[in-house]
Structures are given as C-alpha cells and as structure tokens.
Coordinates of C-alpha atoms in Angstrom, one line a residue:
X400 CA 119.6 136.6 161.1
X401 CA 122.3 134.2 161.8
X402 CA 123.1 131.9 158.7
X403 CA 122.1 128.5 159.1
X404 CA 125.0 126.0 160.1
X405 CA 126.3 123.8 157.8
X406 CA 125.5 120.2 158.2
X407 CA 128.6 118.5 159.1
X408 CA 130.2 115.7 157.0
X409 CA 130.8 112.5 158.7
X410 CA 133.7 110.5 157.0
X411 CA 132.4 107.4 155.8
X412 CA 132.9 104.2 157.7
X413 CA 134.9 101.5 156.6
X414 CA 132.0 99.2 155.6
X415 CA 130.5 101.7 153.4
X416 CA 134.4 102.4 152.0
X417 CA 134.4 98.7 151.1
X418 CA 131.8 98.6 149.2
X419 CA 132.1 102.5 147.3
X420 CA 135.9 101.1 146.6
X421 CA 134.2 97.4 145.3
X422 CA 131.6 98.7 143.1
X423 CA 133.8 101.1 141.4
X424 CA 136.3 98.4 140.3
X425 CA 133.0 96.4 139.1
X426 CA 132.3 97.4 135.4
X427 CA 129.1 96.8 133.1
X428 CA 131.1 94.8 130.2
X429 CA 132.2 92.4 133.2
X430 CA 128.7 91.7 134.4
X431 CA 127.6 88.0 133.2
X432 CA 126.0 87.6 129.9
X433 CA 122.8 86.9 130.9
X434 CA 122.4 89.9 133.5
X435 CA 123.7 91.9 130.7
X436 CA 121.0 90.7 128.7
X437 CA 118.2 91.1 131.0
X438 CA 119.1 95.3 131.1
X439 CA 119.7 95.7 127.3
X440 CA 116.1 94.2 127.0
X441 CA 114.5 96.9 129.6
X442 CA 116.8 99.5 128.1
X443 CA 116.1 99.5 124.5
X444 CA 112.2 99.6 125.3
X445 CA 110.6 102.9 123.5
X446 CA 107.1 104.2 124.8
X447 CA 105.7 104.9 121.0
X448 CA 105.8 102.3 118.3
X449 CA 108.7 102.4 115.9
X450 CA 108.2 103.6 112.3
X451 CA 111.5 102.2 109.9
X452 CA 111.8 104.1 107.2
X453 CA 113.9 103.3 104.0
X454 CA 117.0 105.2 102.9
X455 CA 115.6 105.0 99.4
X456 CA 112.8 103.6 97.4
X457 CA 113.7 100.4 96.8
X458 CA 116.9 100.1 99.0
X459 CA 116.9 97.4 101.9
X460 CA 118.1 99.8 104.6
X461 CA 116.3 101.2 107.3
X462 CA 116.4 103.9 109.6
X463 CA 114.2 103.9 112.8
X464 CA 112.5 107.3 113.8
X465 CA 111.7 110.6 111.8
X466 CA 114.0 112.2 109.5
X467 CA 114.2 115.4 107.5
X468 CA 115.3 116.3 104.4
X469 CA 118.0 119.2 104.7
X470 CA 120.5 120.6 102.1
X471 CA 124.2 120.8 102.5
X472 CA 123.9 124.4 103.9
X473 CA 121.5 123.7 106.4
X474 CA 118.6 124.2 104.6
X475 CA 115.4 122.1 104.2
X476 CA 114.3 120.4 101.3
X477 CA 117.6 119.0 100.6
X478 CA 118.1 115.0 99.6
X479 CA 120.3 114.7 103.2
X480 CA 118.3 113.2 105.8
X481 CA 119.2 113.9 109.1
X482 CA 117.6 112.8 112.5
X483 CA 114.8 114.8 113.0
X484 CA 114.4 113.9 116.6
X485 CA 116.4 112.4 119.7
X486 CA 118.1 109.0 118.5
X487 CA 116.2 105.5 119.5
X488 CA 118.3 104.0 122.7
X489 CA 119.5 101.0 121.2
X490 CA 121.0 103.5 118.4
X491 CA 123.1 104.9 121.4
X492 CA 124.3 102.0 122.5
X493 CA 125.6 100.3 119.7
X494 CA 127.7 103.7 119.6
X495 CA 129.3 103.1 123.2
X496 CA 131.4 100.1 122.5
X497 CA 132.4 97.6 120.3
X498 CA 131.5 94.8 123.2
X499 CA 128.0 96.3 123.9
X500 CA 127.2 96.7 119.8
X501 CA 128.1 92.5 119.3
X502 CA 125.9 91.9 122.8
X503 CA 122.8 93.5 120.9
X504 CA 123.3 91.9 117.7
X505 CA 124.0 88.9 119.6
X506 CA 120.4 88.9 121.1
X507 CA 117.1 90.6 119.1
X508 CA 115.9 91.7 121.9
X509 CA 114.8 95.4 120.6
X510 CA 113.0 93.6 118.2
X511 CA 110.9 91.1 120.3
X512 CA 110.5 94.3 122.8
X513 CA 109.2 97.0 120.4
X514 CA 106.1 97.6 118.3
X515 CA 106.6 98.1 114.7
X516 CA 104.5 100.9 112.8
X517 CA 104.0 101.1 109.4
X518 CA 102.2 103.2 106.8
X519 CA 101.3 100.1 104.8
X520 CA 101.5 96.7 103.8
X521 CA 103.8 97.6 101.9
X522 CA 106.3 99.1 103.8
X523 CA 105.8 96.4 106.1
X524 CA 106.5 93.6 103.4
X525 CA 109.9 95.5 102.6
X526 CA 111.2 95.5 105.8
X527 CA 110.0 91.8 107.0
X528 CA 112.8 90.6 103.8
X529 CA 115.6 93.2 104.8
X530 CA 115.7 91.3 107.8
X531 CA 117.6 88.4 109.0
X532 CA 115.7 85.4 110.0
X533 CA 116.8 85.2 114.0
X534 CA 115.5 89.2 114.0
X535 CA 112.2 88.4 111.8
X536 CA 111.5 85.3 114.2
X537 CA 111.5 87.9 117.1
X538 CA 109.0 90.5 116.1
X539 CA 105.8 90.2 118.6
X540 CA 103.8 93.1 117.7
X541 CA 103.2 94.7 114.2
X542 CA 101.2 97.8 113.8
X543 CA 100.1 99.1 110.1
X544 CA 99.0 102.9 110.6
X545 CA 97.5 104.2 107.5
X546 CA 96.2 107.7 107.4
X547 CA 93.5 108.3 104.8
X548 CA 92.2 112.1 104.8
X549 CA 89.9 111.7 102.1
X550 CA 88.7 108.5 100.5
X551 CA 88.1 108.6 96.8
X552 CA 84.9 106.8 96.9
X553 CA 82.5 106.1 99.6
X554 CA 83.3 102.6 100.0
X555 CA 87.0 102.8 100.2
X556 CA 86.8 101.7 104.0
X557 CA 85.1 98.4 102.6
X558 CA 86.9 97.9 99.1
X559 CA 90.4 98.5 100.7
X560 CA 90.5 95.8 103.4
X561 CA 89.2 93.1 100.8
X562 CA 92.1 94.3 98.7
X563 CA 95.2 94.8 100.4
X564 CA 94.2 92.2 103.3
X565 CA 93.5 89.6 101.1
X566 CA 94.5 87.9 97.9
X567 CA 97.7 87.4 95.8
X568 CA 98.8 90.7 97.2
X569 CA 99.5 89.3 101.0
X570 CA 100.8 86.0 99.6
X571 CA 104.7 87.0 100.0
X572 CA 103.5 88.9 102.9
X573 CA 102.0 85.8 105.1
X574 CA 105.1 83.9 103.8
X575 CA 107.2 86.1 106.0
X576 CA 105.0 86.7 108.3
X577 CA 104.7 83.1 109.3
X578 CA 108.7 83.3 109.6
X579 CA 107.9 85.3 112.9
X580 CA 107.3 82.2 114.9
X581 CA 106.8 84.7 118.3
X582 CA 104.3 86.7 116.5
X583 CA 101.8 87.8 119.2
X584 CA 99.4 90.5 117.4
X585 CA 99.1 92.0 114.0
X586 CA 97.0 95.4 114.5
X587 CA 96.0 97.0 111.3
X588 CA 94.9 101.0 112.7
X589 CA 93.1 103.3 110.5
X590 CA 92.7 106.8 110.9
X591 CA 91.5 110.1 109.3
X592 CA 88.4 109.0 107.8
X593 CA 86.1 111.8 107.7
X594 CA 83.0 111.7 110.3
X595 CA 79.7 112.9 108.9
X596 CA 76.1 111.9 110.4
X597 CA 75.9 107.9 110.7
X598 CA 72.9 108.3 109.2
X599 CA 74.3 109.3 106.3
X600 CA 77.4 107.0 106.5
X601 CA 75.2 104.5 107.5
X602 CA 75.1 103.4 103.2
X603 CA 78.8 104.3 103.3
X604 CA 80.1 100.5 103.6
X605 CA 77.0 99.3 101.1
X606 CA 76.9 95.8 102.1
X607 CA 75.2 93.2 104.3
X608 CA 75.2 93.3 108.2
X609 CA 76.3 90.4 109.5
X610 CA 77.5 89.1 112.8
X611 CA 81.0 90.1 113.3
X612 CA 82.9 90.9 116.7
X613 CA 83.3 94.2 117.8
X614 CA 84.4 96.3 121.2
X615 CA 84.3 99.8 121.4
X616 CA 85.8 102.6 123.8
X617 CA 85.4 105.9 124.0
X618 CA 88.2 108.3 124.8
X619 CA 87.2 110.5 127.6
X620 CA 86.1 113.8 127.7
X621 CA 85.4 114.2 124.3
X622 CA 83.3 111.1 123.6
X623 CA 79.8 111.3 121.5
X624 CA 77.1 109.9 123.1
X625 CA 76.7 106.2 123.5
X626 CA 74.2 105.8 120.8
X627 CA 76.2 107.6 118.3
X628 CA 79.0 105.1 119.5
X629 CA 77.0 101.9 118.9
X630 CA 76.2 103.3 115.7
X631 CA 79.4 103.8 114.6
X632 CA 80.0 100.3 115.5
X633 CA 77.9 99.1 113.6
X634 CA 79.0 100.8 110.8
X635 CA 82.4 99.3 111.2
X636 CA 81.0 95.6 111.4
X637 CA 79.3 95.9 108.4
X638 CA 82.5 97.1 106.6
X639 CA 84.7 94.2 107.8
X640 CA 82.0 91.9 107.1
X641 CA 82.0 93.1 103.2
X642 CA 85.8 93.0 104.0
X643 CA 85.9 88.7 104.9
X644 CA 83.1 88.8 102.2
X645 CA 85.7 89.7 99.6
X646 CA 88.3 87.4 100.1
X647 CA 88.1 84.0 97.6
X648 CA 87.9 80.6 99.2
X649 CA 91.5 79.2 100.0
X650 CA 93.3 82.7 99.1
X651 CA 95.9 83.6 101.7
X652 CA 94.6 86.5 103.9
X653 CA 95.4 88.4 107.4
X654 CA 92.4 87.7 108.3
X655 CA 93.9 83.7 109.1
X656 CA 96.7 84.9 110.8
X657 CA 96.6 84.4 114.8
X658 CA 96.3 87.6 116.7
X659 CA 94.7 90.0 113.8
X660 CA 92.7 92.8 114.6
X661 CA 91.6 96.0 113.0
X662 CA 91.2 99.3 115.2
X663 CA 89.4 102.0 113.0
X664 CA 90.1 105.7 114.5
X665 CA 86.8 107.6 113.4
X666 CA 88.1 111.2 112.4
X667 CA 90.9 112.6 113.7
X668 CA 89.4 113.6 117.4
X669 CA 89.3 110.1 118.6
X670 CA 86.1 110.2 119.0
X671 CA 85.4 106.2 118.6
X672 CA 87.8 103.7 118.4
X673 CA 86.8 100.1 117.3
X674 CA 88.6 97.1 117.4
X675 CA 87.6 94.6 115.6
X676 CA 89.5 91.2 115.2
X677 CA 89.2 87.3 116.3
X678 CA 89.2 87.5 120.1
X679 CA 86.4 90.4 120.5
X680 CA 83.1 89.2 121.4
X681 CA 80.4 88.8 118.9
X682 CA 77.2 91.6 118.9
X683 CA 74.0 91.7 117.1
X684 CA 73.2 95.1 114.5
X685 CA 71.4 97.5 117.0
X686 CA 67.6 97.5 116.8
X687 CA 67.7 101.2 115.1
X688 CA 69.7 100.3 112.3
X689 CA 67.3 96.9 112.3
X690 CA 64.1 99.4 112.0
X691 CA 65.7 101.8 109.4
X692 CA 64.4 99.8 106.0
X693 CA 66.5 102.2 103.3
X694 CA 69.7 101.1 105.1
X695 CA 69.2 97.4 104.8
X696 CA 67.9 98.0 101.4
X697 CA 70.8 99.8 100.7
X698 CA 73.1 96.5 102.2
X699 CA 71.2 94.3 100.0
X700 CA 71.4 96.0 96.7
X701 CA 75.6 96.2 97.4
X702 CA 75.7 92.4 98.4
X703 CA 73.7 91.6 95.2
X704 CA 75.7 93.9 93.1
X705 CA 79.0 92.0 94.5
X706 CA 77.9 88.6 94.1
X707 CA 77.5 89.8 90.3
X708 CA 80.9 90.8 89.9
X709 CA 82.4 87.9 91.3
X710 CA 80.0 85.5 89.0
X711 CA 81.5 87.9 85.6
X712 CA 84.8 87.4 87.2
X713 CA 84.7 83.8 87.1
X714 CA 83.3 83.5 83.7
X715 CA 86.2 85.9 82.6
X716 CA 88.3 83.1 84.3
X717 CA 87.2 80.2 82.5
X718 CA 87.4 82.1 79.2
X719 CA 90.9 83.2 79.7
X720 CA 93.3 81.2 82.6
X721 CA 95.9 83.6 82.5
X722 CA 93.4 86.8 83.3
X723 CA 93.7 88.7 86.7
X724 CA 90.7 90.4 88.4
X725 CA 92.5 93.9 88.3
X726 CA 95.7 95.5 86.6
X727 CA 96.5 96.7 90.0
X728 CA 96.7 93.8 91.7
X729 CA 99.0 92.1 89.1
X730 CA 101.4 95.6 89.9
X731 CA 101.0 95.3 93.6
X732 CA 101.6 91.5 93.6
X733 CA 105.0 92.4 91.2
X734 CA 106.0 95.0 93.2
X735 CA 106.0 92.6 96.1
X736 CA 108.0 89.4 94.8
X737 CA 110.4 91.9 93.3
X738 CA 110.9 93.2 96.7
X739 CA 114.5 93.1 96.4
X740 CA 114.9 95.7 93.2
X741 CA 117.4 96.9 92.6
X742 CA 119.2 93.4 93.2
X743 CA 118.2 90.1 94.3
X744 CA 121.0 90.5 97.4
X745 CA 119.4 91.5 101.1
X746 CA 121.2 93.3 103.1
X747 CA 121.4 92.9 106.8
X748 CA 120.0 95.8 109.0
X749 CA 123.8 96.3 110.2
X750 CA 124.9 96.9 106.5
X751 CA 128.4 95.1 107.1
X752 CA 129.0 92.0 106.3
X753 CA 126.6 91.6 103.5
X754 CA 123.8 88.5 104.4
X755 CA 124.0 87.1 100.9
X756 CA 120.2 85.1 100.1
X757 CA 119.1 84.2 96.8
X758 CA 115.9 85.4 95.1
X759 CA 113.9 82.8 93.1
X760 CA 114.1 83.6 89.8
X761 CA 109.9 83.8 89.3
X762 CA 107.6 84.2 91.7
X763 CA 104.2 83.1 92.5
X764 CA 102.2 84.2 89.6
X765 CA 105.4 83.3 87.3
X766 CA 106.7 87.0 86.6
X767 CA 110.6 87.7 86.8
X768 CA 111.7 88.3 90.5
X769 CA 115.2 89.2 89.3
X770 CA 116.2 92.5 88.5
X771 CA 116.3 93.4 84.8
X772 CA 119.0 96.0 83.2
X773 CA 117.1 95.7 79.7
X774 CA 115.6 94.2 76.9
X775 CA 117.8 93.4 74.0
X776 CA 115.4 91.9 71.3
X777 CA 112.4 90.1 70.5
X778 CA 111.4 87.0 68.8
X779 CA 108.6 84.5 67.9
X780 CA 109.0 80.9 69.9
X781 CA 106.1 79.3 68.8
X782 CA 102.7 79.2 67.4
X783 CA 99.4 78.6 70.3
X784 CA 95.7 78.6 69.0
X785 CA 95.1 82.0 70.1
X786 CA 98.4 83.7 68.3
X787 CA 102.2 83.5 68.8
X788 CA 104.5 82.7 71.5
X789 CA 107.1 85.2 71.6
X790 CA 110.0 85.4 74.1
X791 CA 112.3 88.7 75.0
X792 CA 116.4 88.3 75.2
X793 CA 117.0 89.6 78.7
X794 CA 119.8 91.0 80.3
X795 CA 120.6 90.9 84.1
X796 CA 122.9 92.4 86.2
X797 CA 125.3 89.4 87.3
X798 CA 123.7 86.6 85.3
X799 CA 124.1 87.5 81.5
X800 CA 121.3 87.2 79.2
X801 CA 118.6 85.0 79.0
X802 CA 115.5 84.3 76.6
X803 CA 112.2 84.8 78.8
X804 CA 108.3 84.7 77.3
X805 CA 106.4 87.8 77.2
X806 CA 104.0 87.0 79.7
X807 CA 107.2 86.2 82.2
X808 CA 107.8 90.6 81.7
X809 CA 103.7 91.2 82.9
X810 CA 105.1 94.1 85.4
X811 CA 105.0 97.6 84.5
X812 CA 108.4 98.3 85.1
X813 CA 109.4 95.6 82.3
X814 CA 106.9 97.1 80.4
X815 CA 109.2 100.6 80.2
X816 CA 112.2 98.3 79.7
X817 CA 110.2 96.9 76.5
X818 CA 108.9 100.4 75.5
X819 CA 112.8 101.7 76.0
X820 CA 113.6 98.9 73.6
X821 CA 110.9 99.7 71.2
X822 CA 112.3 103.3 71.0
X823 CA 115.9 102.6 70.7
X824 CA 115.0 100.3 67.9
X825 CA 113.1 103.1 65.7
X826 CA 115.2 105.5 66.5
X827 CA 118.7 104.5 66.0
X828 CA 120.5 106.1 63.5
X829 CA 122.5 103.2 62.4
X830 CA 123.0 101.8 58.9
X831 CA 118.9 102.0 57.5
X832 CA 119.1 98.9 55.7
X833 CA 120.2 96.9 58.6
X834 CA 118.2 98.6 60.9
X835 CA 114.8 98.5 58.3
X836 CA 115.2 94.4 58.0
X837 CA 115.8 94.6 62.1
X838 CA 112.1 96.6 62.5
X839 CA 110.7 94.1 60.0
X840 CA 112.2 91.1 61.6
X841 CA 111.1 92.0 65.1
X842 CA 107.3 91.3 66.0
X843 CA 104.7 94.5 66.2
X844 CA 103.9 95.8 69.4
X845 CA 100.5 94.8 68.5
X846 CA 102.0 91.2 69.2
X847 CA 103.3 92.0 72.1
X848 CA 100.4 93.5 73.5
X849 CA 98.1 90.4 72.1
X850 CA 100.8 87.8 73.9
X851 CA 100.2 89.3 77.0
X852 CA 96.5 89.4 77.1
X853 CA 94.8 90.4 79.8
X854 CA 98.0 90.2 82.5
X855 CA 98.8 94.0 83.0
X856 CA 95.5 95.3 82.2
X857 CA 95.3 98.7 83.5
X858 CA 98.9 98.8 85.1
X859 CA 100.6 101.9 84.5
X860 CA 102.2 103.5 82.9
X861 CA 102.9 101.5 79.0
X862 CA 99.7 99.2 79.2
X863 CA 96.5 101.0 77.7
X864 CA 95.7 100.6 74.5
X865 CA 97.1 104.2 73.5
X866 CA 100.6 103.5 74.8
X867 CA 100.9 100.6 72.3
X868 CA 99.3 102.3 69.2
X869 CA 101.7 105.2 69.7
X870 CA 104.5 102.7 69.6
X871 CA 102.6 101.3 66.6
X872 CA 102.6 104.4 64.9
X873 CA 106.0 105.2 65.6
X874 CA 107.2 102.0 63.9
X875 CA 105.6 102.7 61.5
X876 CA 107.2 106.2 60.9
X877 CA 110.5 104.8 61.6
X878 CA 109.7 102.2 58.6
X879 CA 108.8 105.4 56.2
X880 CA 111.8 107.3 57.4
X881 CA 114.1 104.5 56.7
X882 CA 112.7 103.7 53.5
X883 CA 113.4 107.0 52.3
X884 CA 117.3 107.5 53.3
X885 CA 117.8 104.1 51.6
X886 CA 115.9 105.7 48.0
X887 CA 117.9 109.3 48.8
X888 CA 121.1 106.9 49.1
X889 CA 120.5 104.8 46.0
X890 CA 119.9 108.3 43.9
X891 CA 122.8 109.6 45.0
X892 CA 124.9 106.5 44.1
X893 CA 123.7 106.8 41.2
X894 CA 123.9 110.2 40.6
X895 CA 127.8 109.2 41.4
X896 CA 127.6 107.0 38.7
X897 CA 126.4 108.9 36.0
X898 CA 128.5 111.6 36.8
X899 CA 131.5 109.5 36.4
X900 CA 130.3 108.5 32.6
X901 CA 130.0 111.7 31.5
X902 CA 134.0 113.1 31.9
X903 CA 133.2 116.1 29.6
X904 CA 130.6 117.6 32.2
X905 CA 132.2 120.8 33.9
X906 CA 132.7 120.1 37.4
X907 CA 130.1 123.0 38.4
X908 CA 127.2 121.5 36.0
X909 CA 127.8 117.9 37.7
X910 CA 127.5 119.7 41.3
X911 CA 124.2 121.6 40.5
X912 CA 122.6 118.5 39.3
X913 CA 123.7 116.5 42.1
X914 CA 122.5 119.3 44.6
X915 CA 119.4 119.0 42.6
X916 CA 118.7 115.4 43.1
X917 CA 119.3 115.9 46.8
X918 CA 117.1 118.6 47.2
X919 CA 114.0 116.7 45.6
X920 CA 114.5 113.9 47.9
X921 CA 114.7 116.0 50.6
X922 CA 111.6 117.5 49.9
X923 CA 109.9 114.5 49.8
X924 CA 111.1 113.3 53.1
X925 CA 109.8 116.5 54.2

C-alpha cells in the first residue's frame, strides 16, 4: 500500500498575511471599553447558580463556590479551606491583569448576570450588607435553596414560611432588598421534604384551602401520575395559603416584593415541582379533596385553632407593649440588625481598600446594633410602676463606654456578656469587703430578669428561668463566702492583738492558739 500523499501547503497570500500580521498586533486591553464590556458580561456567565459562602461566622467576606476543609498536611478536616472545585471565571480573570481586574470592578456585571443561591434568609441577609451599593443595585435573580430532610413537626412546611417570610425577621431583609433596584425575581426553593401518601399529607399543612395560584410540572420519566400531581398541588396551596394567613396586617413580608415565588421540590426524586408565586394563574381545590369531609375538617379545626392564638397574642399585647410573639424571633431579628458582629465596619467583597459605612447604633426593635466587648456594671436609673429601671455601663470596641437600659441588651449574646459579668463579680478574689458592698450594691439578677420582661423569652442560652436562679444562687453563695473571710480576718486580727498584750506567752503557746483559731474558722467555712 502506497502511503497517502501529503497535502501540500500553499503559502499564504498577501491578503490573508495582512490581516494574520494586523490581528496579531491588535490586543484585548486595547479593544474599546464598551466592547470590552460586552465580553466580560458573556464571560463571567456560570450555568449553576452561585452559592457565597462566608470565610467565618460572622465575617463579611465571601467566597463563591464549594470549599473543603483540609489540614496543613493535606488532610481533611482541617480549619484551611481550599477550593474544592474548578475556580468561578470571573475569579480567573481578576488574576490575569491588573487592567482586566479594575474593568470588572469597574462594571457589576457578574452580579447582574448570575443567580445567587443561598441556604437561607439568613445567609442571604449577610451577604446583601457585605456588599457595596452599585453591586447590591445589580443583583436580578436571588435563589434561597433550603434543604430540610426531616421536619420536626408535621406542619413545619406551613409554620416556616409564615415565620421566616414574614414579620420583624425580613424587616432588615426587604430594606436591602429594595436597594436592588434591577431585582427581577426572588425564588425561594425547597427541597427534601419527605413524600408519603397525599392522603395522609393531605392534614400535613392543617389549615384552610383557599384560592391561591399554582403551576405544576412534572419532570420526565419519573413523574407520578397526574392525579397524584394535582394532589400534591393542592397540598402546596393550602400551605402557602396558611403561609399569607400568618403574616399581620402592614408587617413587611416577601410575599410584597415584585417577582416572589416559591418552588417546593417534593422529595428528593423530583417528582413534582410547584411554583407558586404572584404571576401563576389561580386554580380551584380539586373536586376529590372537595369530597373528602375529614380533610376539610381537619383545615377548619387548624384555621380555628390559629385564629385563637393570634386573639391570646393580642391580648398578651395590650397587657404588656414591650412583649414579642416568640423568643426566637426577638434572636433572629437581633442576629439580623447586628449583622455586622464583630464590628459595625463592612467590608467590600475586594477586601482592599476598606468601604467604611456606619451602623446605627439601635435598630428597629431598639436593641444595640453595635458590637459589645462587655458589661462593666450595673445600676438602678429609675423607678416605673411595674419595678425599676436599670441601665448596664457598656463598653465598645472604638467608642468607650456608655450607660444603656436593660431592655436595650434583649439579645442573647448580651445576655452571656451579662452572665460573664455576673460571674466575674462573685467570683473575684479581690479585697471581700469591697467586693461584698460591690454584690450588695449591684441589683439581683432577679431584677434584671424582671426589667427585661417578656423580651428574650425563650432565647438561648442565659434566658429561662433556671439560668437566672443559678445566678441567684450563686450570689448568694458568693455573699456567704465573703462574709466568712471577713469574720476569719477580723479573728485573726484579733488574735494579733491579743497576742501582742500578752509578752510573757512563749512563742510556741501563741502559735498553737493562733493555728487553733484558724482551724475553727476554717471548719466552718467548710
């Protein structure tokens, strides 16, 4: 077999010379801005939705992608994190050149060309303020994934949209998430809730059936059968109608916010997805959950049962101004106006220079925003009709120390700097005069639990009722203790004393009864 010929290369002509020689000298960097532009925004498009992470609790730097925790040697587990996947585009970009990294954070366009994901409001609320406002403003689609295996109680599905969608918990939320003026859609996707027979889920959401919008799609091949769809469907209406059901009139919600949907994944199979939001048209119960008489009863006797709790809520209102519905909430709503712990600087998502942006000093339910180093003593202001007034001396970070009321420290993480001060207090090991009229002088924890009232009801970790009667108990332990080393003291001045009037006691004799005294005292400390 004679090999085949080679196919003979033709030298180029000198029109295709020109322009080989012209397009070589022509670079990226000298390109104008705006055709520059236009590629970085079809370059730094990803297929799957971005998931930032932070750094640290509580830091405001991010990191986009997965990451693994590795040691030093290699191994996992370690507190290194390390990519655990190929970098994001615009990551490699911003490494190619000083020219191309000022371009991109000239123009947000991997912001306003990317979806977000998140694992929860949450996450989601600490990353909308480590922003700065021109990259906040571009965002156009948010995604909240939350993956719930196994829901505590049957109606989590229902009891967890009123609650994290709605309320004082989303108020610092929808602040910021106004700020994104090119906001286009807000999807909030659930997934891993267990499927059973909708049957027996059918009482799952306990609540009334009303008309709410709803679209449905099954995922091909493994979708159920249509009516097990529709069912399902159904199911979902009725939970996002209990959902808008819990939310109070003129309280800030997502539900208000243009372009908000739900999409509930049914199980982990994808078996029925539902989207649920604004824009979806509007469908009626189907006529087999309308015939089954136990399920409506069942809706009935949940919307009755909420209506109740709402009317004891209000009455607990009137009786007491200051009182929250949960403990929880009051945490979650902290948690989010102190958003900036530890500091109330943000930092910019290139980390240098620093965007300096000051934190209000309170926020919307009138708790400390600042960070708090510690509490250094507490005092009575003033007399109300239900008790005293009593404010904490406060120390912060760059500001010095300021006197705050109680009720301004309704947060469980000034609740531990309170405890921590409690403890150092009783404790100390300072001169026990001074530090007996200091216990006495101070108010009781008692006090302090009665000036806060209802605010951190049920917050972890120092807020039951235990937590402050062990404090109570240790004061007054520390009191007993203190009161003894001053009496062991006293007898042993004036064992001094007498040992110094009586100069014809042998040294020895004057020891033993000295050692005497001490060891009866001792005893009775004991």
């Amino acid at each position: 077999m004679e090999p085949a010929t080679l196919i003979p290369v033709e030298p180029p002509t000198r029109i295709k010379l020109d322009a080989f020689l012209k397009n070589r000298e022509q670079r990226f960097l000298s390109l104008p801005a705006e055709i520059r532009f236009t590629i970085y925004e079809h370059a730094v498009v990803e297929l799957l939705p971005i998931c930032p992470m932070q750094v640290v609790d509580g830091s405001n730097k991010f990191i986009w992608g997965r990451y693994r925790k590795v040691q030093e040697n290699g191994g996992g587990g370690g507190s290194t994190l390390e990519p655990a996947e190929k970098a994001l585009t615009v990551t490699q970009l911003t490494r190619t050149s000083r020219q191309v990294r000022l371009d991109l954070a000239a123009d947000p366009s991997f912001y306003r060309s990317n979806i977000f994901s998140f694992r929860d409001p949450h996450q989601l609320h600490f990353f909308l303020a480590a922003l700065t406002p021109e990259r906040r403003r571009a965002i156009r689609n948010i995604q909240v994934h939350e993956v719930r295996h196994s829901p505590g109680s049957r109606e989590w599905a229902a009891t967890r949209f009123g609650s994290v969608l709605s309320g004082d918990r989303c108020r610092h939320l929808l602040t910021l998430l106004r700020d994104c003026r090119d906001l286009r859609r807000v999807v909030y996707l659930l997934s891993g809730l267990p499927f059973a027979d909708p049957r027996r889920v059918a009482a799952a959401p306990r609540t009334d059936a009303g008309l709410t919008g709803a679209s449905w799609r099954p995922t091909a091949p493994r979708a159920r059968s249509a009516d097990t769809v529709t069912e399902t469907s159904a199911i979902l209406r009725a939970v996002v109608h209990r959902a808008r059901s819990a939310i109070r009139l003129g309280s800030p919600s997502l539900w208000h916010l243009p372009g908000f949907a739900i999409a509930l994944n049914m199980g982990d199979f994808d078996e029925a997805v539902v989207e649920l939001g604004g824009g979806a048209p509007e469908e009626a119960l189907p006529r087999r959950f309308r015939e089954r008489d136990d399920f409506v009863a069942v809706l009935r006797e949940a919307k009755t049962a909420f209506r109740d709790y709402q009317l004891r809520l209000r009455e607990r209102r009137k009786q007491n101004p200051r009182t929250r519905p949960t403990g929880w909430e009051v945490y979650n709503a902290t948690r989010g106006a102190g958003l900036d712990f530890p500091g109330d600087i943000r930092v910019n998502q290139e980390g240098t220079p620093r965007g300096f942006e000051a934190t209000p000093k309170y926020d919307g339910e009138g708790i400390l925003a600042w960070r708090v180093c510690g509490v250094r003593d507490i005092r009575p202001k003033g007399s109300v009709p239900g008790g005293r007034v009593l404010e904490c001396l406060v120390e912060f970070p760059d500001r010095g120390l300021s006197w705050e009321e109680v009720r301004r420290l309704a947060s469980w993480r000034h609740l531990c700097l309170i405890r921590s001060f409690y403890e150092e207090l009783f404790g100390s090991d300072d001169d026990p005069r001074e530090r007996l009229e200091a216990i006495e002088r101070t108010p009781r924890p008692g006090e302090v639990r009665d000036a806060l009232g209802d605010l951190v009801e049920g917050a972890p970790p120092y807020s039951s009722r235990g937590c402050w009667e062990e404090t109570a108990r240790q004061r007054e332990r520390a009191i007993r203790r203190l009161k003894r080393r001053i009496e062991h003291t006293e007898l042993i001045a004036a064992a001094k004393a007498m040992d110094a009037e009586k100069h014809g006691t042998s040294g020895n004799a004057r020891t033993g009864w000295t050692f005497r005294v001490s060891v009866k005292v001792l005893e009775d400390i004991s």
